[in-house]
């Protein structure tokens, strides 16, 4: 068993943030896993909430440090969903706002997949169904895991979410010493 959980890490620079792998639970109960892959790319997997089961790799994002140890990340998705996240990793907190088009609220199951392999489906759905009124979800989250995955590690988010995955990661049963997946 390898213990990667670095909940005591102190974040100061942008470089401290890039390459970090997080799991957090929003106050509304939604559990998300998210990886700062590099200075313009994010991967994530959704374990609980309206679109649990969805996962995405290589999403382009804007990532900046606002002041020492506080980071802002924002992007727009092929579904038309917009996301703005503020990370306060030294306080184990995130504040996220998700702006869902109406169609994702009405048909969440369309988005619950490995999006990268179904971009055509997302593009068709965003044309076919309603965008407005948007569903705005502003929530604080509590970070339950932080790991140093290193940048551009394609094994961090590399399979579909399953029920025990967050617990397996937190227990140190998912990655080896080089932050590669143990079970392929
Ligand atoms: C819709 C994606 C998304 C990813 C991470 C997060 O914390 C909120 C939304």
XYZ file of C-alpha atoms and ligand atoms in Angstrom:
193
model
C 0.000 0.000 0.000
C 1.294 3.427 -0.940
C 0.201 6.508 0.953
C -0.078 9.523 -1.331
C -2.556 11.553 0.663
C -0.895 14.895 1.297
C -3.499 16.723 3.306
C -0.755 18.576 5.205
C 0.922 20.031 2.112
C 1.351 23.814 2.225
C 0.577 25.518 -1.093
C 2.354 28.782 -1.981
C 3.076 28.917 -5.728
C 1.221 28.032 -8.932
C 3.661 25.166 -9.337
C 2.579 23.750 -5.970
C -0.965 23.487 -7.388
C -0.231 22.117 -10.877
C -0.057 18.319 -10.838
C -2.224 18.043 -7.725
C -5.063 15.508 -7.606
C -8.063 16.358 -5.385
C -11.200 14.684 -4.090
C -13.808 16.931 -2.453
C -17.436 16.835 -1.394
C -19.720 19.820 -1.922
C -22.035 20.881 0.899
C -24.960 19.631 -1.222
C -23.400 16.126 -1.094
C -21.961 16.036 -4.613
C -18.536 14.329 -4.654
C -15.986 15.318 -7.337
C -12.469 14.189 -8.186
C -10.366 16.718 -10.086
C -6.787 16.912 -11.379
C -4.771 20.019 -12.324
C -3.080 18.258 -15.242
C -0.989 21.244 -16.342
C -1.272 25.041 -16.520
C -4.113 24.907 -19.083
C -5.676 21.434 -18.752
C -7.901 19.616 -16.229
C -9.290 16.071 -15.864
C -12.170 15.084 -13.594
C -14.508 12.309 -12.495
C -17.884 12.739 -10.782
C -18.771 10.363 -7.954
C -21.945 11.888 -6.567
C -24.667 14.326 -7.568
C -26.815 15.188 -10.587
C -24.292 13.861 -13.130
C -22.504 11.153 -11.092
C -20.679 8.770 -13.412
C -19.505 11.439 -15.846
C -15.759 11.733 -16.540
C -13.644 13.984 -18.714
C -9.984 14.248 -19.619
C -7.980 17.022 -21.286
C -10.500 19.805 -20.773
C -8.874 23.163 -21.557
C -9.165 25.591 -18.629
C -7.918 28.922 -17.339
C -5.829 28.367 -14.225
C -4.320 31.199 -12.188
C -3.047 31.880 -8.691
C -4.924 34.843 -7.157
C -2.600 35.227 -4.180
C -0.263 32.803 -2.403
C -2.009 29.441 -2.085
C -5.350 30.511 -3.609
C -6.213 29.351 -7.126
C -8.971 30.108 -9.631
C -9.922 27.716 -12.417
C -12.609 28.336 -15.056
C -13.710 26.658 -18.251
C -16.576 26.104 -20.679
C -17.520 22.593 -21.795
C -18.759 20.944 -25.005
C -22.132 20.481 -23.242
C -22.389 24.258 -22.745
C -21.824 23.860 -18.999
C -19.579 26.558 -17.487
C -17.539 26.020 -14.331
C -15.648 28.393 -12.008
C -13.700 26.922 -9.083
C -11.719 28.632 -6.335
C -9.312 26.327 -4.493
C -8.091 27.105 -0.966
C -6.069 23.917 -0.493
C -4.357 25.104 2.704
C -7.854 25.377 4.241
C -9.052 22.140 2.552
C -11.831 24.130 0.859
C -13.135 24.735 -2.639
C -15.834 27.151 -3.747
C -17.388 26.073 -7.019
C -20.072 27.526 -9.243
C -21.459 25.356 -12.015
C -23.717 26.907 -14.669
C -25.703 24.107 -16.301
C -27.694 24.618 -19.514
C -31.328 23.626 -19.001
C -30.909 20.507 -21.130
C -28.307 19.000 -18.764
C -30.736 19.453 -15.873
C -33.534 17.880 -17.959
C -31.432 15.023 -19.435
C -28.399 14.529 -17.155
C -28.031 10.915 -18.350
C -26.860 12.125 -21.782
C -23.742 13.604 -20.143
C -23.015 10.623 -17.874
C -20.282 8.948 -19.908
C -16.621 9.360 -20.849
C -17.283 12.609 -22.676
C -14.111 12.501 -24.796
C -15.502 9.547 -26.780
C -18.927 11.173 -27.280
C -18.256 14.781 -28.242
C -20.640 14.441 -31.194
C -23.457 13.468 -28.796
C -22.782 16.549 -26.609
C -22.701 18.878 -29.609
C -25.964 17.434 -30.976
C -27.725 17.652 -27.591
C -26.718 21.267 -26.978
C -28.301 22.210 -30.326
C -31.422 20.070 -29.939
C -32.434 20.950 -26.368
C -32.941 24.153 -24.378
C -30.046 26.227 -22.991
C -32.147 28.557 -20.808
C -32.921 29.100 -18.024
C -29.571 27.902 -16.742
C -29.245 26.044 -13.441
C -26.650 27.798 -11.253
C -25.124 25.658 -8.490
C -22.890 27.686 -6.117
C -21.435 25.571 -3.304
C -18.519 25.245 -0.924
C -16.756 21.894 -0.794
C -14.484 20.172 1.708
C -11.340 18.538 0.350
C -10.952 14.913 1.520
C -7.837 13.988 -0.466
C -4.846 15.740 -2.044
C -2.153 13.802 -3.898
C 0.975 14.824 -5.765
C 0.341 13.144 -9.139
C 2.804 15.280 -11.096
C 1.826 17.081 -14.288
C 0.581 15.333 -17.447
C -0.036 12.022 -15.681
C -2.610 10.211 -17.833
C -3.203 7.513 -15.226
C -4.814 9.786 -12.634
C -8.203 9.891 -14.382
C -8.111 6.869 -16.684
C -11.185 4.732 -16.049
C -14.879 5.167 -15.330
C -15.880 6.030 -11.758
C -17.123 3.212 -9.537
C -18.539 3.205 -6.024
C -15.407 2.494 -3.959
C -12.951 4.486 -6.092
C -12.675 7.576 -3.832
C -12.215 5.348 -0.776
C -9.628 3.220 -2.599
C -7.642 6.353 -3.467
C -7.914 7.756 0.064
C -6.814 4.391 1.476
C -3.694 4.396 -0.727
C -4.888 1.298 -2.631
C -5.166 2.782 -6.111
C -1.756 4.207 -7.117
C 1.761 2.823 -6.839
C 4.777 4.804 -5.604
C 5.113 6.508 -9.018
C 1.414 7.509 -9.034
C 0.565 4.886 -11.682
C -2.585 2.786 -11.402
C -2.057 -0.482 -9.540
C -4.858 -2.412 -11.304
C -5.006 -2.428 -15.084
C -18.831 20.169 -14.544
C -17.578 19.902 -14.120
C -17.105 20.184 -12.788
C -15.864 19.719 -12.423
C -15.402 19.951 -11.129
C -16.186 20.639 -10.238
O -15.744 20.842 -8.974
C -17.404 21.125 -10.602
C -17.871 20.899 -11.893
